[in-house]
XYZ file of C-alpha atoms in Angstrom:
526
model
C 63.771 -24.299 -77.913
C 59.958 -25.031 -78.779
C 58.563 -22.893 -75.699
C 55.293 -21.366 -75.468
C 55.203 -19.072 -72.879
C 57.890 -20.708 -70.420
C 56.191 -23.993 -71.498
C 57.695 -26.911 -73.938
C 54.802 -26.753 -76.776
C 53.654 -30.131 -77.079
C 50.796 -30.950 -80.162
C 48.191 -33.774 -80.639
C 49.524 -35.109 -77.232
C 53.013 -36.753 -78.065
C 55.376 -34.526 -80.882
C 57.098 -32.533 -78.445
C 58.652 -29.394 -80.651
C 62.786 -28.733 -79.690
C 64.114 -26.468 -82.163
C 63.395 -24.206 -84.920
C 65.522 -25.817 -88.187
C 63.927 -24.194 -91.125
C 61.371 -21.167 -91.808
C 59.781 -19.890 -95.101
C 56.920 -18.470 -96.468
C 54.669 -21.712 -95.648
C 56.103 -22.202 -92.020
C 58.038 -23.191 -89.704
C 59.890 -26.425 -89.439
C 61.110 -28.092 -85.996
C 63.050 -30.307 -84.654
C 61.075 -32.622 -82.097
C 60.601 -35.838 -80.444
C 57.760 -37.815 -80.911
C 57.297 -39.111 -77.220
C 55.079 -41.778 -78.265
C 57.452 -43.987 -80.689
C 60.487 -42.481 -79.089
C 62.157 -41.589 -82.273
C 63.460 -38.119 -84.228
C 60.911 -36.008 -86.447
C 60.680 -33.030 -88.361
C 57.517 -31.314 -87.796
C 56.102 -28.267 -90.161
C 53.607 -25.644 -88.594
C 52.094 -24.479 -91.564
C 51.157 -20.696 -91.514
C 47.147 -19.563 -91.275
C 46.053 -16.412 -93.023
C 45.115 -14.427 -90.179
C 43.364 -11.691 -92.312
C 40.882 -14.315 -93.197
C 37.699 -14.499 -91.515
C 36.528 -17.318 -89.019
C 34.717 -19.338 -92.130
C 37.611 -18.540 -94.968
C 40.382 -19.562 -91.850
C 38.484 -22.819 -91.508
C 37.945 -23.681 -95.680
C 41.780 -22.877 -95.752
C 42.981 -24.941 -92.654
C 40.701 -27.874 -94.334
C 41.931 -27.668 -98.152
C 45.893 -28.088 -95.779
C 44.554 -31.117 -93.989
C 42.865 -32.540 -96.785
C 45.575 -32.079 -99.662
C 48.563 -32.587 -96.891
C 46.821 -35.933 -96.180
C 46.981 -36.589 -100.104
C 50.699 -35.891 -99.538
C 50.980 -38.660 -96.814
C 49.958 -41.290 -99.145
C 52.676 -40.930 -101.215
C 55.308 -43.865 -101.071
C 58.609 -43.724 -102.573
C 62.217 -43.763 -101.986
C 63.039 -40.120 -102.995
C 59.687 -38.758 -101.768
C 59.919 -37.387 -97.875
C 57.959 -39.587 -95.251
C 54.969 -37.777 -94.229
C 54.169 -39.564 -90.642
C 50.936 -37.447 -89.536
C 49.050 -34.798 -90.201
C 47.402 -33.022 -87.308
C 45.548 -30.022 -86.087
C 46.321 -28.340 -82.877
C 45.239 -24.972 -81.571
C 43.310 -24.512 -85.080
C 46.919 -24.102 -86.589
C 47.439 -27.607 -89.264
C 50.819 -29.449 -88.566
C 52.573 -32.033 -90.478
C 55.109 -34.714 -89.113
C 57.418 -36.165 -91.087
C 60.956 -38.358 -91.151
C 63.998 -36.414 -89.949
C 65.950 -36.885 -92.830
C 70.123 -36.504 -91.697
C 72.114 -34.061 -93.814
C 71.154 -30.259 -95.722
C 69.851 -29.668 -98.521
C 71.025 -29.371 -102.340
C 70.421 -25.626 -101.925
C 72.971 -25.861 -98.684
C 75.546 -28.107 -101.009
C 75.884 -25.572 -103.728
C 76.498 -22.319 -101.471
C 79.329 -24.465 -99.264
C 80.815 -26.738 -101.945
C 80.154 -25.279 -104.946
C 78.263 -26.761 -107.818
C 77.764 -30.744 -108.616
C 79.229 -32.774 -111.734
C 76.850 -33.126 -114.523
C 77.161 -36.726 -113.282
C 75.712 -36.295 -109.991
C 73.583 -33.744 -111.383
C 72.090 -36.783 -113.838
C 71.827 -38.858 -110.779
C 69.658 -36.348 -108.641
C 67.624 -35.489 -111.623
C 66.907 -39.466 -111.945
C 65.824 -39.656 -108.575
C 63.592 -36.647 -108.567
C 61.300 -37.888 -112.087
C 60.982 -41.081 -109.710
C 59.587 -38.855 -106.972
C 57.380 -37.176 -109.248
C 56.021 -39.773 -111.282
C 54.759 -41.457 -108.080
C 53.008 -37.853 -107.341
C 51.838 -37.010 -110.567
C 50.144 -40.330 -110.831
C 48.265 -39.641 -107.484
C 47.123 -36.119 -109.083
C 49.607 -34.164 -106.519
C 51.693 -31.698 -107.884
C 54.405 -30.348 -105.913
C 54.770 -26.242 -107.277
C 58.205 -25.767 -105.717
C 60.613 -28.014 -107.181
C 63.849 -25.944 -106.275
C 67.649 -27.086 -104.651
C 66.742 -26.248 -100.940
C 63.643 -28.367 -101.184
C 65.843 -31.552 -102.641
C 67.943 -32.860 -99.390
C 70.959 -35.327 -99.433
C 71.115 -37.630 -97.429
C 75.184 -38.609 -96.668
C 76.318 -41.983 -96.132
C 73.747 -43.295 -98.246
C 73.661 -40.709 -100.884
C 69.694 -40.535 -100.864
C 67.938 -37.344 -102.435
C 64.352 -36.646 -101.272
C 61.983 -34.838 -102.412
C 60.488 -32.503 -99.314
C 58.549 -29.299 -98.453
C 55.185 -30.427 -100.593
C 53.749 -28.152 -98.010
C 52.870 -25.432 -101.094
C 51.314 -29.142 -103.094
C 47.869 -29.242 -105.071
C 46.058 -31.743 -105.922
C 45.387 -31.644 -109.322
C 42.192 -30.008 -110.311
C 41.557 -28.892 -106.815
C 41.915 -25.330 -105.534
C 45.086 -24.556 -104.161
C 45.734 -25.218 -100.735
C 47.837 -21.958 -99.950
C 46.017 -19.836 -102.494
C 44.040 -16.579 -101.812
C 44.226 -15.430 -104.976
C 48.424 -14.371 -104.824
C 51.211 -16.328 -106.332
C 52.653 -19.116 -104.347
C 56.393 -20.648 -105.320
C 59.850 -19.628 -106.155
C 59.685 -17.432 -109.316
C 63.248 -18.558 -110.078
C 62.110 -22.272 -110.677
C 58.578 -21.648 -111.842
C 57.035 -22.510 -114.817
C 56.106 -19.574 -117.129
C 52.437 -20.947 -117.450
C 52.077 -20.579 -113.909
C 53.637 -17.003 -113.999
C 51.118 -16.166 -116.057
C 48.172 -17.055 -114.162
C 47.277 -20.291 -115.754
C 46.255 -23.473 -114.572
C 49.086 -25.499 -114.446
C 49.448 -29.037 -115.020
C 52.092 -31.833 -113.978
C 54.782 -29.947 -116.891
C 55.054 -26.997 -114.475
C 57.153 -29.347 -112.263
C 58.998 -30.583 -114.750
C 59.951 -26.984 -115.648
C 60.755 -26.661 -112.731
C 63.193 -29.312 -112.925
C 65.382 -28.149 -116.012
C 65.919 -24.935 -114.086
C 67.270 -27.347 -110.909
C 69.423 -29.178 -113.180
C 71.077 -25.760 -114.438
C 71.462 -24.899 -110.831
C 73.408 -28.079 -109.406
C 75.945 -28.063 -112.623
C 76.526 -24.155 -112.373
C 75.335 -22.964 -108.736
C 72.752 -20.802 -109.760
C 69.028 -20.701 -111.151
C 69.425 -19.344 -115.620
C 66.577 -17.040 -114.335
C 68.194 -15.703 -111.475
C 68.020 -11.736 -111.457
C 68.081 -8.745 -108.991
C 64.240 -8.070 -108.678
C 61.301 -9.774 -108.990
C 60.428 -7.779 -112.058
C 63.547 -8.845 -113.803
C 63.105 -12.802 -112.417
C 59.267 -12.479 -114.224
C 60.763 -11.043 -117.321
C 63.535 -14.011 -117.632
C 61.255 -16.356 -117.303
C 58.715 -15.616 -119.270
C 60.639 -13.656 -122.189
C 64.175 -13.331 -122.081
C 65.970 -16.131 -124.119
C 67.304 -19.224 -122.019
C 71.195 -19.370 -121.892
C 72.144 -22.463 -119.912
C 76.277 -21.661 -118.960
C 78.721 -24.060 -120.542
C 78.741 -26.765 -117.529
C 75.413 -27.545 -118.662
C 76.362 -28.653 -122.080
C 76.583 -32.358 -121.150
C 72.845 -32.664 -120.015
C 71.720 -29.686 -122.754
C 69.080 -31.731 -124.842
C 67.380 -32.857 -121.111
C 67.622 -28.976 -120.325
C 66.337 -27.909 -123.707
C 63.411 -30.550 -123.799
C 62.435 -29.385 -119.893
C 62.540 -25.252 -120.275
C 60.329 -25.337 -123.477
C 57.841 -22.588 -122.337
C 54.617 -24.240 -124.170
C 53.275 -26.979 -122.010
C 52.617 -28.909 -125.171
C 56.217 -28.875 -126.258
C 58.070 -29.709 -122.955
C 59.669 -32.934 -122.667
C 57.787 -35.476 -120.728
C 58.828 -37.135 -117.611
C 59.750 -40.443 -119.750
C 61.720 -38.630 -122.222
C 63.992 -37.059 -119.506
C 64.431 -39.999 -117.706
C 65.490 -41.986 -120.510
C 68.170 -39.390 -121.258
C 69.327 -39.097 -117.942
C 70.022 -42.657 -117.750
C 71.734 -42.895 -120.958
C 73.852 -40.218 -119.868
C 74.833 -41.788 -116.708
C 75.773 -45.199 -118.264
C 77.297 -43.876 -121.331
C 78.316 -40.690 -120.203
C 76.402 -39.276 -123.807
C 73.511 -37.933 -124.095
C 70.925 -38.384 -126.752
C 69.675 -36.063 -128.628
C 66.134 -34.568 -128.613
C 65.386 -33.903 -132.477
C 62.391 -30.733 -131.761
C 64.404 -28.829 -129.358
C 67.995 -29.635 -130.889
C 70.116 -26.424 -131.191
C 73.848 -26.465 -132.988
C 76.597 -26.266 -130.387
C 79.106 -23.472 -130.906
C 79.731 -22.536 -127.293
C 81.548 -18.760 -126.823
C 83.601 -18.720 -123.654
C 80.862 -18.547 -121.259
C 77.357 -19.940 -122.664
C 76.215 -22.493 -125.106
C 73.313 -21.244 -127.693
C 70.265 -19.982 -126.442
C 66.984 -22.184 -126.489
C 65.197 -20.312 -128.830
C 61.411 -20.124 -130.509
C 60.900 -20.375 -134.612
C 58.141 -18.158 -133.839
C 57.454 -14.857 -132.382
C 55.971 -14.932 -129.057
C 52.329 -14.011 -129.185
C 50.863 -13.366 -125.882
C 51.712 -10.083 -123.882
C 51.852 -10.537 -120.262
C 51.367 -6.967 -117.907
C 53.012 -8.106 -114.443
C 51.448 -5.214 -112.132
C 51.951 -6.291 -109.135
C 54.172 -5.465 -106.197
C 55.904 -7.367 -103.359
C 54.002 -8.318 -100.614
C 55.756 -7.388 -96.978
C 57.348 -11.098 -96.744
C 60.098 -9.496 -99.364
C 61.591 -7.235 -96.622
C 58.884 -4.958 -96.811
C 60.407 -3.121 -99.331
C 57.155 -2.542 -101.349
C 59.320 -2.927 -104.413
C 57.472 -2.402 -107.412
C 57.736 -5.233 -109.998
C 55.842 -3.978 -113.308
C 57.468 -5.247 -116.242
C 56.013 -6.109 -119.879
C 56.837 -9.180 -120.577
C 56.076 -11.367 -124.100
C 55.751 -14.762 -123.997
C 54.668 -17.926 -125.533
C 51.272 -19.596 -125.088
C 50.382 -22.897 -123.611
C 50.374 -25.188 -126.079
C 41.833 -32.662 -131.775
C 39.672 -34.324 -133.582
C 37.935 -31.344 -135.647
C 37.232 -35.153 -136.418
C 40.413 -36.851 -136.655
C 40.700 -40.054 -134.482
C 43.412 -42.074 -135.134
C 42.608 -44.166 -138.105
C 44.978 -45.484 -140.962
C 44.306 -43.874 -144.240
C 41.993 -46.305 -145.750
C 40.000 -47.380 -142.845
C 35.836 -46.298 -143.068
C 36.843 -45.245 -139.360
C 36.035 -41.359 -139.856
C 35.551 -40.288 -136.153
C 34.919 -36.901 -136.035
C 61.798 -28.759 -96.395
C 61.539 -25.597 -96.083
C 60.093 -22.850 -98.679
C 61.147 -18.947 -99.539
C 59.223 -15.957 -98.837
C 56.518 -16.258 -101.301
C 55.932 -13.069 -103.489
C 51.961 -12.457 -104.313
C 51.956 -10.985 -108.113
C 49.097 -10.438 -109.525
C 49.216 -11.092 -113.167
C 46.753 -9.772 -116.477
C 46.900 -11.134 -119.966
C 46.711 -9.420 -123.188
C 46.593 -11.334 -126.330
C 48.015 -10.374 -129.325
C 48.340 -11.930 -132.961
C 51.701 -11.024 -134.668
C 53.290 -11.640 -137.831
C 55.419 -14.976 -137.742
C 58.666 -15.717 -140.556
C 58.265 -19.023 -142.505
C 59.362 -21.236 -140.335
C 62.724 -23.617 -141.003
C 62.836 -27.343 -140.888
C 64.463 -29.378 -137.735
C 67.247 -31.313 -138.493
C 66.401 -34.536 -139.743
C 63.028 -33.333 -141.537
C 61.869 -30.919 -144.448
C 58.856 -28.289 -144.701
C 56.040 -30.085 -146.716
C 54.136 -27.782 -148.715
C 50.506 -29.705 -148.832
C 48.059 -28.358 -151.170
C 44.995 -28.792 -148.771
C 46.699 -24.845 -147.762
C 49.018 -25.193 -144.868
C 52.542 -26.211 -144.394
C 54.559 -27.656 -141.589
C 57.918 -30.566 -141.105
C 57.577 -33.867 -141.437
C 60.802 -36.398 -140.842
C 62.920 -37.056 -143.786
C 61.064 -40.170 -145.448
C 57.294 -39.731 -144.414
C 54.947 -39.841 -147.490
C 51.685 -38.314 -147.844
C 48.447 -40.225 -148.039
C 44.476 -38.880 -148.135
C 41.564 -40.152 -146.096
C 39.035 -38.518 -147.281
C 39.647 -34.971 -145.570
C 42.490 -36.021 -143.981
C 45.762 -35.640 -144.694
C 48.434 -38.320 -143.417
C 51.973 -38.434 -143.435
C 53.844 -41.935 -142.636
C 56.808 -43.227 -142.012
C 57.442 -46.658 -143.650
C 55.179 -49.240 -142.365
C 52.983 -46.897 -141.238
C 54.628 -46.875 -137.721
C 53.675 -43.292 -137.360
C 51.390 -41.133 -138.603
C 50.916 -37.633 -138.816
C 47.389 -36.766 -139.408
C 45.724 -33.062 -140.051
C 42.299 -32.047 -140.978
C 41.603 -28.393 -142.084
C 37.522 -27.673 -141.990
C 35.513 -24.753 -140.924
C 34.881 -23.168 -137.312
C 32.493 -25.625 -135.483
C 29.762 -24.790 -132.461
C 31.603 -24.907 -129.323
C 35.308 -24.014 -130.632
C 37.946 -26.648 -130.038
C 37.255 -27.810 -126.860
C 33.495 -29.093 -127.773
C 35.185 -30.586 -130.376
C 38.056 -32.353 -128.936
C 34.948 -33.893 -125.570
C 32.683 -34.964 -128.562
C 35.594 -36.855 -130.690
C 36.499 -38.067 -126.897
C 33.405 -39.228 -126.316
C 33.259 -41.470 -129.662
C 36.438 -42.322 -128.592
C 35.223 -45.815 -127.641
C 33.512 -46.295 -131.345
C 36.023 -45.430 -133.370
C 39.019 -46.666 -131.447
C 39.122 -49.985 -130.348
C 39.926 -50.689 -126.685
C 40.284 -46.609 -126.125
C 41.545 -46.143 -122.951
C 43.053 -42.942 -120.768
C 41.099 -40.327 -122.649
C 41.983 -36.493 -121.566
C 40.958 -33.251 -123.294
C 42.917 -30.270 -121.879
C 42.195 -26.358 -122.457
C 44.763 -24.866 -124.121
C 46.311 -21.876 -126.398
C 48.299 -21.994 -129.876
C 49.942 -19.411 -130.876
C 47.536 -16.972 -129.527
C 44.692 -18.955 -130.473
C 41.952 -20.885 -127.998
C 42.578 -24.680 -128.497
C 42.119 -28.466 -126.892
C 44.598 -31.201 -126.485
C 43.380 -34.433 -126.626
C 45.557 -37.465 -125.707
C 44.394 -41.109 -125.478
C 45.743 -44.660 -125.507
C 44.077 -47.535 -128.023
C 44.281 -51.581 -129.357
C 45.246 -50.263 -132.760
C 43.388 -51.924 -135.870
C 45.224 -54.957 -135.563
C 47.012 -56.968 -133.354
C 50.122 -56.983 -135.713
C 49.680 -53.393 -135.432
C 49.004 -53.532 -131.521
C 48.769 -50.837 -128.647
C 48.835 -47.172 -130.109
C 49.012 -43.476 -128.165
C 47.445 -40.612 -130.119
C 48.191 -36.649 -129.525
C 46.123 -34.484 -131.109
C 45.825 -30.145 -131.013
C 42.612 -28.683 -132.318
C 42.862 -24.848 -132.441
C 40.513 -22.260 -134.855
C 42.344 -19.427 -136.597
C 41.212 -16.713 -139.096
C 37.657 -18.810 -139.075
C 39.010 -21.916 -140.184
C 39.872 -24.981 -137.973
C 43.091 -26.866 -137.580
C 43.639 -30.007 -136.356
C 46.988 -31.937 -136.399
C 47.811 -35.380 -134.593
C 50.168 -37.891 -134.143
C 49.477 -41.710 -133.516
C 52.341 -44.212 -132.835
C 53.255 -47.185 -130.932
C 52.656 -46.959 -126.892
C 56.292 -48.416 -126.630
C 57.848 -45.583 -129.112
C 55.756 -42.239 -127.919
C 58.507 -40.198 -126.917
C 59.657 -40.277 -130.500
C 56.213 -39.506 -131.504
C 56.502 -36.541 -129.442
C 59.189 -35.207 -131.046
C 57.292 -35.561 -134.377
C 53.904 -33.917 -132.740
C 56.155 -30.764 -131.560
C 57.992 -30.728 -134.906
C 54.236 -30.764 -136.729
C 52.506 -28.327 -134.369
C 55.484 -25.380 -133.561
C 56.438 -25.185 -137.954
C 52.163 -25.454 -139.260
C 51.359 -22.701 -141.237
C 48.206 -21.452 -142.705
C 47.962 -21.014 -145.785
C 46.719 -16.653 -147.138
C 43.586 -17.013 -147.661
C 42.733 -20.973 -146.912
């Protein structure tokens, strides 16, 4: 029972703690009764560094209060019920519903695994939970089955344990410089020690999908070491039960931030797959089927990884203080303008420039390295267009080419969509300058610009900047347009290559943009 010393442990005055029903590497959860209302809760004593001193103990308990209180303000069906947040004894506490029912993690070991059905149906529910986050800048970082519970009776999933959240931008909550998560279900950009955006969950997510259809994490292994490697490296094999909801899984384990599938795109597959029982395909990512008896095809690269990641590291004591060692080499893929591009029409004088795991702490360095990369094949559905500005890369079947000046634009008919790169020389500041100064214009050279962002990113290898925006269009026949762009320098020239399209139509633009961006080639030479 919740004793202290002979005594019931009461906090903040009324949550009087009963029973101990989860522990992990942020906690403890209990059971208790919150003597006040008179009702149920589940209350989470989140652990305290105690190697910190006085001042780092008190910055640490106030990034928990501050981000769990970010948490709280969340409202949503699938999203657990954060009551209160409260400090007692200098330890933080958070008190939340008592939601009925285990966990998906608790459904798979005692029933086995779900039908790609209720798999769909759980996967709906948890892009609704995270788009409500993700909008309020909270990321959760440990999307995985025991964190989803089911509620029976009702059938409600709900997305708990945001106890290892960050609110985006801010330093981790949990952080002291180790790795905090379940390596089976994390993201490979956050494996390797970079800042991680909203994708990372949704990463996160295709591995959780794999899991409820087959019972088991694809990057389940015997060490840590070997978990690191499959993640990062090791091509992904989703078994055959995930074949219904494959182009979902391929679009969400694309190791490039830039590439994965958005939370739109997955949620408008999901539901067509529930109420047709067929899932669309996604063009980028589509792979031939020709199952063997066990696995359909791997999701697979064009090009040849170019970063090497060194995992030195071993486990801290919370892995059975084993002090396993868990170096590995490991190759992987980078994260993922305008060098002036903006978004204008060829033609136009526009010319804008519940409970967690034991946590493991890895500490992670990164080498880069620039390989050799084969000519790269054409998608399905599109051909390689050799352009004789020097570089190559698909376009759909049907796209023409157009110039602009020093732009080159490929459309489809009506100029619905347009595929825009510029080729020009290195420029002061590299491609992030570059992509905040275009950003800046934004407002000149695209009317009624809107929802500017300029991330920080890699291609193959190579520093770059994504910029992504929303605009009026030229027109109002033409109306509201989204615009994509990747800047990125390489052998002292730079790149930049962007796709604008209709708000309404942008996961298809997507698809075009990843098509564009993984096949480019540089011309020798150019």
């Amino acid at each position: 029972m919740g004793t202290e010393g002979g005594n019931v442990r009461v906090i903040a005055g009324r949550y009087r703690l009963e029973a101990v029903i989860g522990r992990g590497g942020m906690g403890v959860v209990w059971r208790a009764a919150d003597t006040l209302l008179g009702r149920q809760v589940a209350v989470k004593e989140l652990g305290v560094d105690e190697t910190l001193s006085e001042d780092e103990a008190r910055q640490q308990r106030e990034r928990m209060l501050r981000e769990a209180r970010a948490v709280a303000q969340l409202r949503h069906a699938h999203i657990i019920v954060v009551h209160d947040v409260v400090l007692h004894d200098g330890r933080p506490y958070i008190v939340m519903e008592l939601v009925s029912g285990g966990s998906l993690a608790d459904r798979l070991a005692q029933d086995g695994s779900v039908d790609a059905v209720e798999a769909a149906r759980i996967g709906l529910a948890l892009l609704g939970a995270l788009r409500v986050a993700h909008a309020a800048g909270v990321l959760h970082r440990d999307l995985k089955p025991a964190n989803v519970l089911l509620e029976p009776g009702t059938g409600r999933v709900v997305l708990t344990d945001f106890g290892i959240a960050q609110v985006e931008g801010a330093t981790t909550l949990t952080e002291t410089g180790g790795f905090v998560g379940s390596p089976e279900y994390t993201a490979p950009e956050r494996m390797s020690g970079d800042r991680a955006g909203a994708g990372a969950d949704l990463w996160s997510l295709g591995a959780l999908l794999i899991a409820a259809v087959s019972g088991e994490s694809p990057f389940r292994r015997d060490s840590l070491g070997g978990i690191l490697h499959a993640v990062v490296y090791e091509e992904i094999r989703p078994p055959i039960e995930a074949e219904p909801l494959l182009p979902v899984i391929q679009g969400l384990l694309q190791r490039e931030p830039v590439r994965r599938m958005g939370l739109d795109e997955a949620e408008r597959l999901l539901r067509a797959y529930v109420a047709t029982g067929s899932t669309p395909q996604y063009a980028p990512h589509r792979v031939p089927y020709s199952p063997t008896e066990r696995d359909v095809p791997a999701l697979r690269r064009r090009r040849v990884p170019t970063r090497v990641l060194l995992v030195a590291s071993a486990l801290v004591a919370a892995l059975a203080g084993a002090g396993i060692a868990a170096a590995a080499l490991l190759a992987g893929d980078g994260d993922n303008s305008p060098a002036g591009p903006s978004s204008a029409a060829p033609g136009s004088s526009r010319t804008a420039s519940a409970t967690g795991s034991p946590t493991p702490t890895v500490t992670v360095t990164r080498q880069e390295t620039r390989t050799e990369t084969p000519s790269p094949s054409a998608p399905q559905g599109y051909r390689i267009a050799e352009d004789a500005k020097g570089f190559s890369l698909a376009v759909p079947d049907g796209f023409t080419r157009s110039l602009d000046g020093p732009r080159v634009f490929y459309m489809s008919p009506g100029k619905v969509f347009r595929i825009g790169v510029k080729v020009t020389g290195t420029q002061a500041g590299g491609p992030g300058d570059v992509q905040r100064r275009a950003a800046a214009d934004g407002p000149r050279n695209n009317p009624g610009y809107r929802d500017g962002k300029v991330t920080d990113t890699s291609h193959d290898g190579q520093e770059a900047a994504l910029w992504e925006f929303s605009w009026d269009g030229f027109s109002a026949a033409e109306g509201a347009r989204h615009t994509v762009d990747l800047c990125w320098e390489e052998d002292g020239r730079m790149y930049d290559v962007w796709v604008s399209a209709p708000v309404g139509r942008t996961g298809e633009a997507r698809a075009y943009f990843d098509a564009a961006v993984d096949t480019f080639v540089a011309a020798p030479g150019r």
